[in-house]
XYZ file of N, CA and C in Angstrom:
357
model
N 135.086 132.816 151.587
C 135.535 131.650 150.830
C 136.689 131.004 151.578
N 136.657 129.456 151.340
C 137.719 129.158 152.624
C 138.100 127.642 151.526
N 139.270 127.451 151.566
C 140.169 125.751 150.862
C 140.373 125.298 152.175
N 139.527 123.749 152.451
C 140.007 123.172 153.762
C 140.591 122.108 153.110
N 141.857 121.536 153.523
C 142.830 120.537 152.800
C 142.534 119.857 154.617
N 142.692 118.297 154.263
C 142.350 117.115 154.871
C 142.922 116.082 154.220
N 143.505 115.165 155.288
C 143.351 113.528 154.798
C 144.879 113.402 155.362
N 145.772 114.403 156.151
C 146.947 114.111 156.207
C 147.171 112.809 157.291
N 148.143 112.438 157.485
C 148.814 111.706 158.535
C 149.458 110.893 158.763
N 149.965 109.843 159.462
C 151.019 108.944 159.509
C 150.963 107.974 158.949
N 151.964 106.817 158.077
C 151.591 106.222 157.346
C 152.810 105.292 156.945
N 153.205 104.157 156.963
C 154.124 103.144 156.747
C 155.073 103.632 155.117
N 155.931 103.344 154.776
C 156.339 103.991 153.708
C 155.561 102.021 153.158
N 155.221 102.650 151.737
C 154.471 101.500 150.636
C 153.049 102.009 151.152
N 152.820 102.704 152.004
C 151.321 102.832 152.251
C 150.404 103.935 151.201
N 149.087 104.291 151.320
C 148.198 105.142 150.779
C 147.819 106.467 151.787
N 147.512 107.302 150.918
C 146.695 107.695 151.737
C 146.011 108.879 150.483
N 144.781 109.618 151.034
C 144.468 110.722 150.150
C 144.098 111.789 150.902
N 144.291 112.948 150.254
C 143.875 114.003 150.794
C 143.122 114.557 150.104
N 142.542 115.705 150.525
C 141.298 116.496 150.204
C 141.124 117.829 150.208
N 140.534 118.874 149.462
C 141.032 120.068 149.157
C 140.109 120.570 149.063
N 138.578 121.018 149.852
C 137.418 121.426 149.388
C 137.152 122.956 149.967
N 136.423 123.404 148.901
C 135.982 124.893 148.726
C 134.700 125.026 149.424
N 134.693 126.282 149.540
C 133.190 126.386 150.510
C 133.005 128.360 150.497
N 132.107 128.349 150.368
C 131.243 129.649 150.506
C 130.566 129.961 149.416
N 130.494 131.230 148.883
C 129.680 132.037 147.503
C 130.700 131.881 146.576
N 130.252 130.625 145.813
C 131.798 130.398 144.739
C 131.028 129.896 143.757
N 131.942 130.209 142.555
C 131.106 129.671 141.472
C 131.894 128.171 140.810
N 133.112 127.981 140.911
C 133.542 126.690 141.164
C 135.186 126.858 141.155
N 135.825 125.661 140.973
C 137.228 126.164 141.078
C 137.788 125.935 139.704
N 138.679 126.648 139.330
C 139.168 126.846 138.301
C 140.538 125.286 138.088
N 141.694 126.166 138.077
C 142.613 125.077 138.179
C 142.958 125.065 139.243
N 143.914 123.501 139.912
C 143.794 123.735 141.523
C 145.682 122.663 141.056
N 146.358 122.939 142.667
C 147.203 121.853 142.595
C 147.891 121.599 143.943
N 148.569 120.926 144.159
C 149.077 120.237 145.805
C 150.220 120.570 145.561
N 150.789 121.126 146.636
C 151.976 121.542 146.871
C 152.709 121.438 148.312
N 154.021 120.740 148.500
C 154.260 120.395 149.664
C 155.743 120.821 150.072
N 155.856 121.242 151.504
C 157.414 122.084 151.567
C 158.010 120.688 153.312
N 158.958 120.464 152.989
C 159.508 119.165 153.666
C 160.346 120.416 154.597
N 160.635 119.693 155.847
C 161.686 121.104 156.843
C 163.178 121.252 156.016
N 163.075 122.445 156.137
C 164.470 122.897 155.682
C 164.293 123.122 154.301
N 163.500 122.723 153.477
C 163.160 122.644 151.986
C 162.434 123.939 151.435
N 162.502 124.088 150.436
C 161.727 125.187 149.632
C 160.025 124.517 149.343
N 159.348 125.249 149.067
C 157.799 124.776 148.478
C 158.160 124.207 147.440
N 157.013 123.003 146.490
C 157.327 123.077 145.585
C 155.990 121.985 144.952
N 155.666 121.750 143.703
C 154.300 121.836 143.347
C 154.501 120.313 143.030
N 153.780 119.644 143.366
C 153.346 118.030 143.711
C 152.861 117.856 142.107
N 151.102 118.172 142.343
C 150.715 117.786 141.215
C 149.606 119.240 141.108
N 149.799 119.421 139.715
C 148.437 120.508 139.055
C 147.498 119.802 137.983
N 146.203 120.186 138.514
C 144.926 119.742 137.022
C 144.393 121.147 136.576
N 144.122 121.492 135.249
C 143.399 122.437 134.920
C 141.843 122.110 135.063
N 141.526 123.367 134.344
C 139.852 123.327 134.693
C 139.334 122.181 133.772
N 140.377 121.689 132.826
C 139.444 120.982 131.825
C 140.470 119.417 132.123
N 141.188 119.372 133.030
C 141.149 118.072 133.910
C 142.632 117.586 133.506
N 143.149 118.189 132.647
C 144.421 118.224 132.127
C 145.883 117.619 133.860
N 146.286 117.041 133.933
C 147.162 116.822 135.046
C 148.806 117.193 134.396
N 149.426 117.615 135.858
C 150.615 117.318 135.255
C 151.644 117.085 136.842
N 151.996 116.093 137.010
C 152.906 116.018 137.872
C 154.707 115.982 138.404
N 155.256 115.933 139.223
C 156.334 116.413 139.658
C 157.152 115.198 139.232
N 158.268 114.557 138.507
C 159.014 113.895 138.547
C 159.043 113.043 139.469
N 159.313 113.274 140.325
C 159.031 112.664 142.092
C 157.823 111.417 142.121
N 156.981 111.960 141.692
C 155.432 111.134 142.567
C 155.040 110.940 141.140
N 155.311 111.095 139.956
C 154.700 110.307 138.669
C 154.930 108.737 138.531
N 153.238 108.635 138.399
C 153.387 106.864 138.484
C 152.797 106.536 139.966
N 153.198 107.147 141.006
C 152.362 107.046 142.158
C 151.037 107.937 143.134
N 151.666 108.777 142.248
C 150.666 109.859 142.755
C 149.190 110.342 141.999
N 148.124 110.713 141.934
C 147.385 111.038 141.345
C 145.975 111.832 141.856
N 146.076 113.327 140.872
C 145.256 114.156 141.436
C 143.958 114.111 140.288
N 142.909 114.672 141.488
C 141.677 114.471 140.548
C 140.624 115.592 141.031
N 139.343 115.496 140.250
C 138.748 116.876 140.968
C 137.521 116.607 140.740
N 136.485 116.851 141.625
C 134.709 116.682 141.745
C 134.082 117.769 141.604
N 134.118 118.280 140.463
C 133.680 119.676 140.696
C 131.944 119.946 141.343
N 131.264 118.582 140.815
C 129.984 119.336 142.116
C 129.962 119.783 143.363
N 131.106 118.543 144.084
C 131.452 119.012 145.274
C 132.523 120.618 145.519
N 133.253 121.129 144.423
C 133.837 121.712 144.586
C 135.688 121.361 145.391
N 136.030 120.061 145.027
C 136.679 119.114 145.716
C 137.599 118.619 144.856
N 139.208 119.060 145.410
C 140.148 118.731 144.647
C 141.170 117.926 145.134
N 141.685 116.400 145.063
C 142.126 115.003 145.767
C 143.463 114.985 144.980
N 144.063 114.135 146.137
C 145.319 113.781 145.920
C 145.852 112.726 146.089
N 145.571 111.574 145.391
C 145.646 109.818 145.698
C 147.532 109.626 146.116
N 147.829 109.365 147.142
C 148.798 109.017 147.085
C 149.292 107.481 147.652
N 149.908 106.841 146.518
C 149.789 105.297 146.810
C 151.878 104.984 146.918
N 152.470 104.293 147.416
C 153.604 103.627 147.215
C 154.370 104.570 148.048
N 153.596 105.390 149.059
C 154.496 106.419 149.726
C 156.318 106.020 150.174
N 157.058 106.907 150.317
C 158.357 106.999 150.536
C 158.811 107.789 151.781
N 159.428 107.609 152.491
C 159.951 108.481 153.589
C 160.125 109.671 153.525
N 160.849 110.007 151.824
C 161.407 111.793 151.209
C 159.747 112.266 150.693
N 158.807 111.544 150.745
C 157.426 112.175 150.778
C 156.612 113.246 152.153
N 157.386 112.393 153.092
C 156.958 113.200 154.413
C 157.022 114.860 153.949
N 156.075 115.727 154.393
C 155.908 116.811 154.057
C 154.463 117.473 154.615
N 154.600 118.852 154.835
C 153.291 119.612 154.915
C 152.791 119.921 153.472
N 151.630 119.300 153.118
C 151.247 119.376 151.951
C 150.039 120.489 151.704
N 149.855 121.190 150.955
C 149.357 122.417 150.905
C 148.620 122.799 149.228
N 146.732 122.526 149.457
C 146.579 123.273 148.102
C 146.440 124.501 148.003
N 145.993 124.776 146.168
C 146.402 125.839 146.191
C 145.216 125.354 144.784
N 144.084 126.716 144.857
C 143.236 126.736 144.191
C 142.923 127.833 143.313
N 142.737 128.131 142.255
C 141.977 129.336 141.696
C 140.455 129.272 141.471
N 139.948 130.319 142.120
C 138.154 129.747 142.323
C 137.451 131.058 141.661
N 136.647 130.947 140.999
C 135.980 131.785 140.466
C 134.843 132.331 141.323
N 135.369 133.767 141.932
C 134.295 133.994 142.781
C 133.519 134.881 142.811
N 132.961 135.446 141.452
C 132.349 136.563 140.694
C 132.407 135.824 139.457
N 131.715 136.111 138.589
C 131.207 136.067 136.901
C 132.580 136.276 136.274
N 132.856 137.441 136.412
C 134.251 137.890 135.776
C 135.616 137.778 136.530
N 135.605 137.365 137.719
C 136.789 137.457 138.469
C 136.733 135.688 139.422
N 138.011 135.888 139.451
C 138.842 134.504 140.207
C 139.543 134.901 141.468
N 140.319 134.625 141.895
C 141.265 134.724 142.987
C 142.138 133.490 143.370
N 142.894 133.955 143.758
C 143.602 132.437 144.369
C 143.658 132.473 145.516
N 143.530 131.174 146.194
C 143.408 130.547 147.428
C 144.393 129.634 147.426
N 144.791 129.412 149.202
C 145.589 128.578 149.590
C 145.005 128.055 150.970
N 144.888 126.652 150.918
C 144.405 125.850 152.148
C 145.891 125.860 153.199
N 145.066 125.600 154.121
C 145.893 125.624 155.717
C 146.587 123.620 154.985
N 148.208 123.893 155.515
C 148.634 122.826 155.323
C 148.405 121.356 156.154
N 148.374 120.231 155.400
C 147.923 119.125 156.259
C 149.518 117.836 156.325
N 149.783 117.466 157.436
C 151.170 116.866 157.183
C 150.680 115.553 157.283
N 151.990 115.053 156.371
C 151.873 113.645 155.849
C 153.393 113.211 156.334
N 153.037 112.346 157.072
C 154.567 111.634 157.338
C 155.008 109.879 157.175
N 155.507 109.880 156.426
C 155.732 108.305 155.494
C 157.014 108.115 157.116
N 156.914 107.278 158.003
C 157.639 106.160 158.490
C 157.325 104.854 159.192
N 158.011 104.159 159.277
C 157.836 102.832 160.065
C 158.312 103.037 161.464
């Protein structure tokens, strides 16, 4: 089972961009998933989370600009980010719970993808 996170990269501050968070192997789908991003010198810290039943809740920071969403056919969990800011620059990193047995889950963490807001 593998979380490949995508969509990072350079980007004007006021700009967009989205990223992408998709699951892959013998999975039965993902549970709750959320984006999480650690800036240099900074601690981790959790962007935005959706539950399994689509529920969102986001960081002070990026509410109002940010917005996560999830495809579960694809197994595919997004991260719209619109009105970017410079203090956004960050390695952004999901973080999934996937059901990968009948009775059991696990958590996963995708390889981080960096996003850097400058002009």
């Amino acid at each position: 089972v593998q979380l490949q996170a995508s969509g990072g990269g350079l980007v004007q501050p006021g700009g967009s961009l989205r990223l992408s968070c998709a699951a892959s192997g013998n999975i039965f789908g993902i549970n709750a998933a959320g984006w999480y991003r650690q800036a240099p010198g900074k601690e981790r810290e959790l962007v935005a989370g959706i539950s399994v039943s689509g529920r969102t809740n986001y960081a002070d920071s990026v509410k109002g600009r940010f917005t996560i969403s999830r495809d579960n056919a694809k197994n595919t969990v997004y991260l719209q980010m619109n009105s970017l800011k410079p203090e956004d620059t960050a390695v952004y990193f999901c973080n999934a719970v996937i059901q990968v047995e009948i009775f059991r889950n696990r958590v996963f963490w995708g390889q981080g993808t960096l996003v850097t807001v400058s002009s």
